[in-house]
CSV table of C-alpha atoms in Angstrom, one decimal:
chain,number,residue,atom,x,y,z
A,1,MET,CA,-16.2,20.7,-10.4
A,2,GLU,CA,-17.5,18.1,-8.0
A,3,LEU,CA,-20.0,17.1,-10.5
A,4,ALA,CA,-17.4,16.6,-13.2
A,5,ILE,CA,-15.3,14.4,-10.8
A,6,PHE,CA,-18.5,12.4,-10.0
A,7,TYR,CA,-19.2,11.8,-13.6
A,8,LEU,CA,-15.6,10.8,-14.3
A,9,PHE,CA,-15.5,8.2,-11.6
A,10,ALA,CA,-19.1,7.0,-12.0
A,11,SER,CA,-18.4,6.3,-15.7
A,12,ILE,CA,-15.2,4.5,-14.9
A,13,ALA,CA,-17.1,2.4,-12.4
A,14,ILE,CA,-19.8,1.6,-14.9
A,15,VAL,CA,-17.4,0.7,-17.7
A,16,ALA,CA,-15.3,-1.4,-15.4
A,17,ALA,CA,-18.4,-3.2,-14.0
A,18,LEU,CA,-19.4,-4.0,-17.5
A,19,GLY,CA,-15.9,-5.2,-18.2
A,20,MET,CA,-16.1,-7.5,-15.2
A,21,VAL,CA,-19.2,-9.3,-16.6
A,22,VAL,CA,-18.2,-9.3,-20.3
A,23,LEU,CA,-14.5,-10.2,-20.2
A,24,ARG,CA,-13.8,-13.9,-20.8
A,25,ASN,CA,-10.7,-14.1,-18.8
A,26,ALA,CA,-11.3,-14.6,-15.0
A,27,VAL,CA,-8.2,-12.5,-14.1
A,28,HIS,CA,-9.3,-9.7,-16.3
A,29,SER,CA,-12.7,-9.8,-14.7
A,30,ALA,CA,-11.1,-9.6,-11.2
A,31,LEU,CA,-9.0,-6.7,-12.3
A,32,SER,CA,-12.1,-4.8,-13.6
A,33,LEU,CA,-13.7,-5.4,-10.2
A,34,ALA,CA,-10.7,-3.9,-8.6
A,35,VAL,CA,-11.1,-0.8,-10.8
A,36,VAL,CA,-14.8,-0.7,-9.7
A,37,PHE,CA,-13.8,-0.7,-6.1
A,38,VAL,CA,-11.3,2.1,-6.5
A,39,ALA,CA,-13.7,4.2,-8.5
A,40,LEU,CA,-16.4,3.6,-5.8
A,41,ALA,CA,-13.9,4.7,-3.1
A,42,ALA,CA,-13.4,8.0,-5.1
A,43,LEU,CA,-17.2,8.5,-5.0
A,44,TYR,CA,-17.2,7.9,-1.2
A,45,VAL,CA,-14.6,10.6,-0.9
A,46,LEU,CA,-16.9,13.0,-2.8
A,47,LEU,CA,-19.7,12.1,-0.3
A,48,ASN,CA,-17.5,13.2,2.6
A,49,ALA,CA,-16.9,9.7,3.8
A,50,PRO,CA,-13.1,9.2,3.5
A,51,PHE,CA,-13.1,6.5,6.1
A,52,ILE,CA,-15.5,4.3,4.1
A,53,ALA,CA,-13.4,5.1,1.0
A,54,ALA,CA,-10.2,3.9,2.7
A,55,ALA,CA,-11.9,0.8,4.1
A,56,GLN,CA,-13.3,0.0,0.7
A,57,VAL,CA,-9.9,0.0,-0.9
A,58,MET,CA,-8.2,-1.7,2.0
A,59,ILE,CA,-10.7,-4.5,2.6
A,60,TYR,CA,-12.3,-5.1,-0.8
A,61,ALA,CA,-9.5,-4.3,-3.3
A,62,GLY,CA,-6.6,-5.0,-1.0
A,63,ALA,CA,-7.6,-8.1,0.9
A,64,ILE,CA,-10.7,-9.9,-0.5
A,65,LEU,CA,-10.1,-9.4,-4.2
A,66,ILE,CA,-6.4,-10.3,-4.0
A,67,LEU,CA,-7.5,-13.6,-2.4
A,68,PHE,CA,-9.9,-14.1,-5.4
A,69,VAL,CA,-7.0,-13.4,-7.8
A,70,PHE,CA,-4.8,-15.8,-5.7
A,71,VAL,CA,-7.4,-18.6,-6.1
A,72,ILE,CA,-8.0,-17.9,-9.8
A,73,MET,CA,-4.3,-18.1,-10.5
A,74,LEU,CA,-3.9,-21.3,-8.5
A,75,LEU,CA,-6.8,-23.0,-10.3
A,76,SER,CA,-6.1,-21.2,-13.7
A,77,PRO,CA,-9.6,-21.9,-15.2
A,78,ARG,CA,-9.7,-22.2,-19.0
A,79,VAL,CA,-11.0,-19.1,-20.8
A,80,ASP,CA,-13.8,-20.9,-22.7
A,81,GLN,CA,-15.0,-22.9,-19.6
A,82,GLY,CA,-18.4,-22.5,-17.9
A,83,ALA,CA,-21.0,-21.7,-20.6
A,84,GLY,CA,-22.6,-25.2,-20.6
A,85,ALA,CA,-22.2,-26.0,-16.9
A,86,LEU,CA,-23.9,-22.9,-15.7
A,87,LYS,CA,-27.2,-23.2,-17.7
A,88,TRP,CA,-29.4,-23.7,-14.7
A,89,GLN,CA,-28.1,-20.4,-13.2
A,90,ARG,CA,-29.6,-18.3,-16.0
A,91,PRO,CA,-33.2,-18.0,-14.7
A,92,LEU,CA,-31.8,-17.3,-11.3
A,93,ALA,CA,-29.5,-14.6,-12.7
A,94,ALA,CA,-32.5,-13.0,-14.5
A,95,LEU,CA,-34.5,-13.0,-11.2
A,96,CYS,CA,-31.7,-11.4,-9.2
A,97,GLY,CA,-31.2,-8.8,-12.0
A,98,LEU,CA,-34.9,-8.0,-11.8
A,99,VAL,CA,-34.9,-7.6,-8.0
A,100,PHE,CA,-31.8,-5.3,-8.2
A,101,ALA,CA,-33.5,-3.3,-11.0
A,102,VAL,CA,-36.6,-2.8,-8.8
A,103,GLU,CA,-34.4,-1.9,-5.8
A,104,LEU,CA,-32.5,0.6,-7.9
A,105,ALA,CA,-35.7,2.2,-9.2
A,106,ILE,CA,-37.0,2.5,-5.6
A,107,VAL,CA,-33.8,4.2,-4.4
A,108,ALA,CA,-33.8,6.5,-7.4
A,109,ALA,CA,-37.5,7.4,-6.8
A,110,SER,CA,-36.9,8.0,-3.1
A,111,ALA,CA,-34.3,10.6,-3.9
A,112,LEU,CA,-37.0,12.7,-5.4
A,113,LEU,CA,-39.0,12.8,-2.1
A,114,PRO,CA,-38.3,15.6,0.3
A,115,THR,CA,-36.3,14.3,3.2
A,116,GLU,CA,-34.9,15.8,6.4
A,117,ARG,CA,-31.1,16.0,6.7
A,118,GLY,CA,-29.5,13.5,9.2
A,119,PRO,CA,-27.4,14.6,12.1
A,120,PHE,CA,-24.1,14.1,10.3
A,121,THR,CA,-23.9,17.0,7.9
A,122,PRO,CA,-20.6,17.8,6.1
A,123,GLU,CA,-20.1,20.7,8.6
A,124,ARG,CA,-20.6,18.5,11.6
A,125,LEU,CA,-18.3,15.9,10.2
A,126,ALA,CA,-15.6,18.5,9.6
A,127,GLU,CA,-16.0,19.5,13.3
A,128,ILE,CA,-15.9,16.1,15.0
A,129,GLY,CA,-14.0,14.1,12.3
A,130,ASP,CA,-15.3,11.4,10.0
A,131,VAL,CA,-13.5,8.4,11.6
A,132,GLN,CA,-14.5,9.6,15.1
A,133,ALA,CA,-18.2,9.8,14.0
A,134,VAL,CA,-18.1,6.2,12.7
A,135,GLY,CA,-16.3,5.0,15.8
A,136,ALA,CA,-18.6,6.7,18.2
A,137,LEU,CA,-21.7,5.2,16.5
A,138,LEU,CA,-20.1,1.7,16.4
A,139,PHE,CA,-19.6,1.7,20.1
A,140,THR,CA,-22.9,3.3,21.1
A,141,ASP,CA,-26.0,2.9,18.9
A,142,PHE,CA,-24.6,-0.1,16.9
A,143,LEU,CA,-22.7,-1.9,19.7
A,144,LEU,CA,-24.9,-5.1,19.6
A,145,PRO,CA,-24.6,-5.6,15.8
A,146,PHE,CA,-20.9,-4.8,16.0
A,147,GLU,CA,-20.3,-7.4,18.7
A,148,ILE,CA,-22.5,-10.0,16.9
A,149,THR,CA,-20.4,-9.4,13.7
A,150,SER,CA,-17.2,-10.0,15.6
A,151,LEU,CA,-18.6,-13.2,17.1
A,152,LEU,CA,-19.7,-14.4,13.7
A,153,LEU,CA,-16.3,-13.8,12.2
A,154,LEU,CA,-14.7,-15.7,15.2
A,155,VAL,CA,-17.1,-18.6,14.5
A,156,ALA,CA,-16.2,-18.6,10.9
A,157,MET,CA,-12.5,-18.5,11.8
A,158,VAL,CA,-12.8,-21.5,14.2
A,159,GLY,CA,-14.8,-23.3,11.5
A,160,VAL,CA,-12.1,-22.9,8.9
A,161,ILE,CA,-9.3,-24.0,11.3
A,162,VAL,CA,-11.3,-27.1,12.2
A,163,LEU,CA,-11.9,-27.9,8.5
A,164,ALA,CA,-8.3,-27.4,7.7
A,165,LYS,CA,-7.1,-29.5,10.6
A,166,LYS,CA,-9.2,-32.5,9.5
A,167,ARG,CA,-7.2,-33.0,6.2
B,1,MET,CA,-4.3,40.7,-9.4
B,2,THR,CA,-6.6,38.2,-7.6
B,3,LEU,CA,-6.0,34.6,-8.0
B,4,ASP,CA,-8.7,32.0,-8.1
B,5,PRO,CA,-8.2,30.0,-4.9
B,6,PHE,CA,-9.0,26.7,-6.7
B,7,MET,CA,-6.3,27.4,-9.3
B,8,VAL,CA,-3.8,28.3,-6.6
B,9,MET,CA,-4.6,25.0,-4.8
B,10,LEU,CA,-4.3,23.0,-8.1
B,11,LEU,CA,-0.9,24.6,-9.0
B,12,ASP,CA,0.3,24.1,-5.4
B,13,VAL,CA,-0.5,20.4,-5.5
B,14,LEU,CA,0.9,19.9,-9.0
B,15,VAL,CA,4.2,21.6,-8.2
B,16,LYS,CA,4.7,19.6,-5.0
B,17,ALA,CA,3.7,16.3,-6.7
B,18,ILE,CA,6.2,16.9,-9.5
B,19,VAL,CA,9.0,17.9,-7.1
B,20,ILE,CA,8.4,14.8,-5.0
B,21,VAL,CA,8.2,12.4,-8.0
B,22,VAL,CA,11.4,13.8,-9.5
B,23,ALA,CA,13.2,13.6,-6.1
B,24,LEU,CA,12.1,10.0,-5.7
B,25,LEU,CA,13.3,9.0,-9.1
B,26,GLY,CA,16.6,10.7,-8.5
B,27,ALA,CA,16.8,8.9,-5.1
B,28,TYR,CA,16.1,5.6,-6.9
B,29,ALA,CA,19.0,6.1,-9.3
B,30,TYR,CA,21.5,6.9,-6.6
B,31,MET,CA,20.2,4.3,-4.2
B,32,THR,CA,21.2,1.6,-6.7
B,33,LEU,CA,24.7,3.1,-6.7
B,34,ALA,CA,24.8,3.5,-2.9
B,35,GLU,CA,23.7,-0.1,-2.5
B,36,ARG,CA,26.5,-1.4,-4.8
B,37,TYR,CA,29.0,0.5,-2.6
B,38,VAL,CA,27.5,-0.8,0.6
B,39,MET,CA,27.5,-4.4,-0.7
B,40,ALA,CA,31.0,-4.0,-2.0
B,41,ARG,CA,32.2,-2.7,1.3
B,42,VAL,CA,30.6,-5.7,3.2
B,43,GLN,CA,32.1,-8.1,0.7
B,44,VAL,CA,35.6,-6.4,0.8
B,45,ARG,CA,35.4,-5.3,-2.8
B,46,ILE,CA,35.9,-1.8,-4.3
B,47,GLY,CA,32.6,-1.5,-6.1
B,48,PRO,CA,31.8,0.6,-9.3
B,49,ASN,CA,35.0,2.5,-10.2
B,50,ARG,CA,34.9,3.1,-13.9
B,51,VAL,CA,32.1,5.5,-15.0
B,52,GLY,CA,32.4,9.2,-14.5
B,53,ARG,CA,34.5,9.1,-11.3
B,54,VAL,CA,34.6,12.0,-8.9
B,55,GLY,CA,37.2,11.0,-6.3
B,56,PRO,CA,36.4,7.4,-5.3
B,57,ILE,CA,32.8,7.6,-6.4
B,58,ALA,CA,31.4,6.7,-9.9
B,59,VAL,CA,28.9,9.5,-10.0
B,60,LEU,CA,27.7,8.8,-13.5
B,61,GLN,CA,27.2,5.1,-13.0
B,62,PRO,CA,23.4,5.4,-12.7
B,63,VAL,CA,23.3,7.4,-16.0
B,64,ALA,CA,25.2,4.6,-17.7
B,65,ASP,CA,22.8,2.0,-16.2
B,66,ALA,CA,19.8,4.0,-17.3
B,67,VAL,CA,21.1,4.3,-20.9
B,68,LYS,CA,21.9,0.6,-21.0
B,69,THR,CA,18.4,-0.3,-19.7
B,70,ILE,CA,16.6,1.9,-22.1
B,71,PHE,CA,18.5,0.5,-25.2
B,72,LYS,CA,17.8,-3.1,-24.3
B,73,GLU,CA,15.2,-4.8,-26.5
B,74,ASP,CA,11.7,-4.4,-25.1
B,75,PHE,CA,10.8,-8.1,-25.2
B,76,CYS,CA,7.4,-9.7,-24.6
B,77,PRO,CA,6.9,-13.5,-24.3
B,78,ALA,CA,4.8,-15.0,-27.0
B,79,ASN,CA,2.1,-16.4,-24.7
B,80,ALA,CA,2.0,-13.5,-22.2
B,81,ASP,CA,-1.1,-11.6,-21.5
B,82,LYS,CA,0.1,-8.4,-23.3
B,83,ILE,CA,-2.1,-5.8,-21.7
B,84,VAL,CA,-1.6,-7.0,-18.1
B,85,TYR,CA,2.1,-7.7,-18.8
B,86,THR,CA,2.6,-4.1,-19.9
B,87,LEU,CA,0.3,-2.6,-17.2
B,88,ALA,CA,1.9,-4.4,-14.2
B,89,PRO,CA,5.3,-2.5,-14.0
B,90,GLY,CA,3.6,0.9,-14.4
B,91,LEU,CA,1.1,0.0,-11.7
B,92,ALA,CA,4.0,-1.0,-9.4
B,93,VAL,CA,5.6,2.5,-9.7
B,94,ALA,CA,2.3,4.4,-9.6
B,95,ILE,CA,1.3,2.7,-6.3
B,96,ALA,CA,4.7,3.1,-4.8
B,97,LEU,CA,4.5,6.9,-5.5
B,98,LEU,CA,0.9,7.3,-4.2
B,99,ALA,CA,1.8,7.1,-0.5
B,100,TRP,CA,3.8,10.3,-0.7
B,101,ALA,CA,0.6,12.4,-1.0
B,102,VAL,CA,0.1,12.4,2.8
B,103,ILE,CA,3.6,12.3,4.3
B,104,PRO,CA,4.6,15.6,5.8
B,105,LEU,CA,8.2,16.5,4.9
B,106,SER,CA,8.8,19.7,6.9
B,107,PRO,CA,7.0,22.2,9.2
B,108,PRO,CA,5.0,24.9,7.4
B,109,LEU,CA,6.9,27.9,6.1
B,110,THR,CA,5.4,31.4,5.6
B,111,ILE,CA,6.9,33.5,2.8
B,112,ALA,CA,5.3,36.8,1.9
B,113,GLY,CA,2.0,36.0,3.5
B,114,TYR,CA,1.6,32.7,1.7
B,115,THR,CA,2.0,29.7,3.9
B,116,ILE,CA,3.7,26.7,2.2
B,117,HIS,CA,2.8,23.3,3.7
B,118,PHE,CA,5.3,20.6,2.9
B,119,TYR,CA,2.8,17.9,2.3
B,120,ILE,CA,0.4,17.4,-0.7
B,121,ALA,CA,-2.7,16.6,1.4
B,122,ASP,CA,-3.4,16.6,5.1
B,123,VAL,CA,-6.4,14.3,5.1
B,124,GLY,CA,-8.1,13.1,8.3
B,125,ILE,CA,-7.5,9.4,7.4
B,126,ALA,CA,-3.9,9.6,6.2
B,127,ALA,CA,-2.8,6.6,8.2
B,128,LEU,CA,-5.6,4.5,6.7
B,129,TYR,CA,-4.8,5.9,3.3
B,130,LEU,CA,-1.2,4.6,3.7
B,131,LEU,CA,-2.5,1.1,4.6
B,132,ALA,CA,-5.0,1.2,1.7
B,133,VAL,CA,-2.4,2.2,-0.9
B,134,GLY,CA,0.1,-0.3,0.6
B,135,SER,CA,-2.5,-3.1,0.3
B,136,LEU,CA,-2.8,-2.4,-3.5
B,137,GLY,CA,1.0,-2.8,-4.0
B,138,VAL,CA,0.7,-6.6,-4.2
B,139,TYR,CA,-1.4,-6.3,-7.4
B,140,ALA,CA,1.5,-5.2,-9.5
B,141,ILE,CA,3.7,-8.1,-8.5
B,142,VAL,CA,0.9,-10.7,-8.7
B,143,LEU,CA,-0.2,-9.5,-12.1
B,144,GLY,CA,3.3,-9.3,-13.4
B,145,GLY,CA,4.0,-12.8,-12.3
B,146,TRP,CA,0.7,-14.2,-13.7
B,147,SER,CA,0.8,-12.4,-17.1
B,148,SER,CA,4.3,-13.6,-18.0
B,149,ASN,CA,2.9,-17.1,-18.4
B,150,ASN,CA,6.0,-18.7,-16.8
B,151,LYS,CA,5.8,-21.0,-13.9
B,152,TYR,CA,8.7,-19.3,-12.0
B,153,SER,CA,7.0,-15.9,-12.4
B,154,LEU,CA,3.6,-17.3,-11.3
B,155,LEU,CA,5.2,-19.0,-8.2
B,156,GLY,CA,6.9,-15.7,-7.4
B,157,GLY,CA,3.7,-13.8,-7.8
B,158,LEU,CA,1.7,-16.2,-5.6
B,159,ARG,CA,4.4,-16.2,-2.9
B,160,SER,CA,4.4,-12.5,-2.9
B,161,ALA,CA,0.6,-12.4,-2.6
B,162,ALA,CA,0.6,-14.7,0.4
B,163,GLN,CA,3.5,-13.0,2.0
B,164,MET,CA,2.2,-9.4,1.6
B,165,ILE,CA,-1.3,-10.3,2.8
B,166,SER,CA,0.1,-12.0,5.9
B,167,TYR,CA,2.5,-9.3,6.9
B,168,GLU,CA,0.1,-6.5,6.1
B,169,VAL,CA,-2.1,-7.5,9.0
B,170,SER,CA,0.8,-7.2,11.5
B,171,LEU,CA,2.0,-4.0,9.8
B,172,GLY,CA,-1.4,-2.4,10.4
B,173,LEU,CA,-1.5,-3.6,14.0
B,174,ALA,CA,2.0,-2.2,14.6
B,175,LEU,CA,0.7,1.2,13.6
B,176,VAL,CA,-2.5,0.9,15.7
B,177,GLY,CA,-0.5,1.6,18.9
B,178,VAL,CA,0.8,4.9,17.5
B,179,LEU,CA,-2.7,5.9,16.4
B,180,MET,CA,-4.1,5.1,19.8
B,181,ILE,CA,-1.6,7.3,21.7
B,182,SER,CA,-1.8,10.1,19.1
B,183,GLY,CA,-5.6,10.0,18.9
B,184,SER,CA,-5.5,11.0,15.3
B,185,LEU,CA,-5.1,9.5,11.9
B,186,SER,CA,-3.6,12.6,10.3
B,187,LEU,CA,0.2,12.3,9.8
B,188,VAL,CA,0.6,16.0,10.4
B,189,ASP,CA,-1.1,15.7,13.8
B,190,ILE,CA,1.0,12.6,14.6
B,191,VAL,CA,4.2,14.3,13.8
B,192,GLU,CA,3.2,17.5,15.7
B,193,LYS,CA,2.4,15.5,18.8
B,194,GLN,CA,5.9,13.9,18.9
B,195,SER,CA,7.5,17.3,19.5
B,196,PRO,CA,9.4,16.6,22.8
B,197,ILE,CA,9.3,12.8,22.9
B,198,TRP,CA,9.1,10.4,19.9
B,199,ASN,CA,6.5,7.7,19.7
B,200,VAL,CA,9.2,5.0,19.7
B,201,VAL,CA,9.7,5.6,23.4
B,202,TRP,CA,6.1,4.6,24.1
B,203,GLN,CA,5.8,2.0,21.4
B,204,PRO,CA,9.1,0.1,21.2
B,205,VAL,CA,7.4,-3.2,20.4
B,206,GLY,CA,5.3,-1.5,17.7
B,207,PHE,CA,8.4,0.0,16.2
B,208,VAL,CA,10.3,-3.3,15.9
B,209,LEU,CA,7.1,-5.0,14.6
B,210,TYR,CA,6.7,-2.3,12.0
B,211,CYS,CA,10.3,-2.5,10.9
B,212,ILE,CA,10.1,-6.3,10.4
B,213,CYS,CA,6.8,-6.1,8.5
B,214,ALA,CA,8.1,-3.2,6.4
B,215,VAL,CA,11.0,-5.3,5.2
B,216,ALA,CA,8.6,-8.1,4.3
B,217,GLU,CA,6.2,-5.7,2.5
B,218,THR,CA,9.0,-4.5,0.3
B,219,ASN,CA,10.1,-8.0,-0.5
B,220,ARG,CA,13.7,-7.4,0.6
B,221,VAL,CA,16.2,-9.7,2.2
B,222,PRO,CA,15.5,-11.7,4.4
B,223,PHE,CA,12.0,-11.8,3.0
B,224,ASP,CA,12.8,-11.8,-0.7
B,225,LEU,CA,11.0,-15.1,-1.4
B,226,PRO,CA,9.0,-13.7,-4.4
B,227,GLU,CA,12.3,-13.3,-6.3
B,228,ALA,CA,14.4,-16.0,-4.6
B,229,GLU,CA,17.0,-16.4,-7.4
B,230,THR,CA,18.2,-19.8,-6.2
B,231,GLU,CA,14.7,-21.4,-6.6
B,232,LEU,CA,12.7,-19.1,-8.9
B,233,VAL,CA,15.3,-17.6,-11.4
B,234,ALA,CA,14.1,-14.1,-10.7
B,235,GLY,CA,10.6,-14.7,-9.5
B,236,TYR,CA,7.8,-12.5,-10.7
B,237,SER,CA,10.3,-10.4,-12.9
B,238,THR,CA,11.8,-13.3,-14.7
B,239,GLU,CA,10.3,-12.5,-18.1
B,240,TYR,CA,10.7,-8.8,-17.8
B,241,GLY,CA,13.5,-6.8,-19.5
B,242,SER,CA,14.4,-3.4,-20.6
B,243,LEU,CA,12.4,-0.5,-19.1
B,244,LYS,CA,9.7,-2.7,-17.7
B,245,PHE,CA,12.2,-4.5,-15.5
B,246,ALA,CA,13.6,-1.1,-14.5
B,247,LEU,CA,10.1,0.0,-13.5
B,248,PHE,CA,9.8,-3.0,-11.1
B,249,TYR,CA,13.2,-2.3,-9.8
B,250,MET,CA,12.3,1.4,-9.3
B,251,ALA,CA,9.1,0.5,-7.5
B,252,GLU,CA,11.1,-1.7,-5.1
B,253,TYR,CA,13.5,1.1,-4.2
B,254,ILE,CA,10.8,3.8,-4.0
B,255,ASN,CA,8.9,1.4,-1.6
B,256,ILE,CA,12.0,1.2,0.5
B,257,VAL,CA,12.1,5.0,0.8
B,258,THR,CA,8.3,5.1,1.5
B,259,VAL,CA,8.3,2.6,4.3
B,260,SER,CA,11.4,4.3,5.8
B,261,ALA,CA,9.6,7.6,5.6
B,262,ILE,CA,6.5,6.1,7.3
B,263,ALA,CA,8.6,4.5,10.0
B,264,ALA,CA,10.4,7.9,10.6
B,265,THR,CA,7.0,9.7,10.6
B,266,MET,CA,5.1,7.3,12.8
B,267,PHE,CA,7.7,6.3,15.4
B,268,LEU,CA,10.8,8.7,15.1
B,269,GLY,CA,9.1,12.1,15.1
B,270,GLY,CA,9.2,12.7,11.3
B,271,TYR,CA,10.7,16.1,10.8
B,272,GLN,CA,11.1,16.7,14.5
B,273,GLY,CA,14.6,16.7,15.9
B,274,PRO,CA,15.6,14.9,19.1
B,275,PHE,CA,14.3,16.8,22.1
B,276,GLY,CA,12.5,19.2,19.8
B,277,LEU,CA,15.8,20.6,18.3
B,278,LEU,CA,15.6,22.5,15.0
B,279,PRO,CA,12.7,20.8,13.3
B,280,GLY,CA,13.0,20.5,9.6
B,281,ALA,CA,13.2,18.3,6.5
B,282,HIS,CA,16.9,17.5,7.2
B,283,TRP,CA,15.9,15.3,10.2
B,284,LEU,CA,13.4,13.3,8.1
B,285,LEU,CA,16.0,12.9,5.3
B,286,LEU,CA,18.6,11.7,7.8
B,287,LYS,CA,16.2,9.2,9.4
B,288,ILE,CA,15.2,7.9,6.0
B,289,ALA,CA,18.9,7.6,5.0
B,290,VAL,CA,19.7,5.5,8.1
B,291,PHE,CA,16.8,3.2,7.4
B,292,ILE,CA,17.9,2.8,3.7
B,293,PHE,CA,21.4,2.0,4.9
B,294,ILE,CA,20.0,-0.7,7.2
B,295,PHE,CA,18.0,-2.2,4.3
B,296,MET,CA,21.2,-2.5,2.3
B,297,TRP,CA,23.2,-3.8,5.2
B,298,MET,CA,20.6,-6.6,5.7
B,299,ARG,CA,20.7,-7.5,2.0
B,300,ALA,CA,24.5,-7.9,2.2
B,301,THR,CA,24.5,-10.0,5.4
B,302,LEU,CA,21.4,-12.0,6.0
B,303,PRO,CA,20.3,-15.3,4.5
B,304,ARG,CA,16.7,-15.8,3.2
B,305,PHE,CA,13.8,-17.3,5.2
B,306,ARG,CA,12.3,-20.6,4.0
B,307,TYR,CA,8.7,-20.3,2.9
B,308,ASP,CA,7.1,-22.2,5.8
B,309,GLN,CA,9.3,-20.3,8.3
B,310,LEU,CA,8.1,-17.1,6.8
B,311,MET,CA,4.5,-18.0,7.2
B,312,ARG,CA,4.9,-19.4,10.7
B,313,PHE,CA,6.8,-16.3,11.8
B,314,GLY,CA,4.2,-14.0,10.4
B,315,TRP,CA,1.1,-15.6,11.8
B,316,LYS,CA,2.4,-17.2,15.0
B,317,VAL,CA,4.9,-14.7,16.2
B,318,LEU,CA,4.2,-11.2,14.7
B,319,LEU,CA,0.4,-11.3,14.7
B,320,PRO,CA,0.0,-12.3,18.4
B,321,LEU,CA,2.7,-9.9,19.3
B,322,GLY,CA,0.9,-7.1,17.5
B,323,LEU,CA,-2.4,-7.9,19.2
B,324,ALA,CA,-0.7,-8.1,22.6
B,325,ASN,CA,0.9,-4.7,21.9
B,326,VAL,CA,-2.5,-3.1,21.0
B,327,PHE,CA,-4.0,-4.7,24.2
B,328,ALA,CA,-1.2,-3.5,26.4
B,329,THR,CA,-1.3,0.0,25.0
B,330,ALA,CA,-5.1,0.1,25.6
B,331,VAL,CA,-4.7,-1.1,29.2
B,332,VAL,CA,-2.0,1.4,30.0
B,333,MET,CA,-3.9,4.2,28.5
B,334,VAL,CA,-7.0,3.4,30.6
B,335,LEU,CA,-4.9,3.1,33.7
B,336,LEU,CA,-3.3,6.4,33.1
B,337,GLY,CA,-6.8,7.8,32.4
B,338,ARG,CA,-5.9,9.3,29.0
């Protein structure tokens, strides 16, 4: 049953991801990306990570992508635009694609290796709670990266305000 | 006869989901009628008094409205994006209904050894789920506005995107205080922990913040800028007619019920009665009904915000207030040693 659900959402994610790249209309692409995010969230739920799933929908689909859509609608780019102007990006895109393919192959290969189970098994998560586990890790082992991230976000925010005030 | 536990679970969820959806659609139909009576009363009119009257109330009015809407021509503007144009109203209703998966309606009931839980799912992240689903609601309006290929629709859609993103932040912060004192994200836990004293006693600022943001999130007066009829004809729904328009309308009313139910669950003890008296679904329904009445009352009496006032109020008043509330809650909790 779990496998069937996995295949369902995985295929939705793949089809939508293809749609995002192939579709000519920028708003349709953004919509496909939203479908990818929601399908990924479903996969996270299957992996016993409901917190990540909720965060995925809330942050990526609910906040970031809606700002994309906002900007796309404000600028309303023409459907046929872009093919000529982006020629120099083609080799770059091929290179990035190659790097991702190699990464994917490495990850897929590493799944075949025997590995030890981490401390957060589904049983342990059911006991202490998924959100509690993430929270405890953030404020103990990953406190420094967490604080650095918040500082970075603050710097970005101050930067945006300064830039916006100048106009 | 032994039943497969998975099939029992599936049946259980299906039955509950169908009952809730049907109940919400019925609630939508009669909310439109109730709203017309409330507005009529405020404006010293009589209100609907022709169709299927029982006493002073036109009981069959929603049926007449439904028949009329269904038989309207299903029109699509020539330059509209047909797929998105058709998808948007359905998306609006689907997203509005999704939140009900985690709202507990009544304490569990045991009949003949089988315990019935009056919620569809008790997930550990229910409060986050509500926020996540709520954050998707803006898509329907934005897409509806964009795909109509009409400047009023587009402006309405863009306004709604800006408004809903702005107020979502404060809405989340308003709930954080409740989550902190409950120590859980599960709505069932949160309701159970309010047994003697409701959360609103500890979180009055959070409650007021939530109520303001909830009105903004549902695009109702005084925050109905996405469909401000004096400036934007009918905003994002200008080009919609027939059943598609009815679906947008339905989504708006279901959203009102949803945010009322969340307010009641998070701050007013959900199905708990005052001082722990007779817990049950009747308390939740009563609380929701009071909220709905206030929504209608506001619509009949308040003027609309101007766009810049709306943004200033959201970012410069509500957001700092929400942050201060979270901070104050944390300080008090540390001082009390919880």
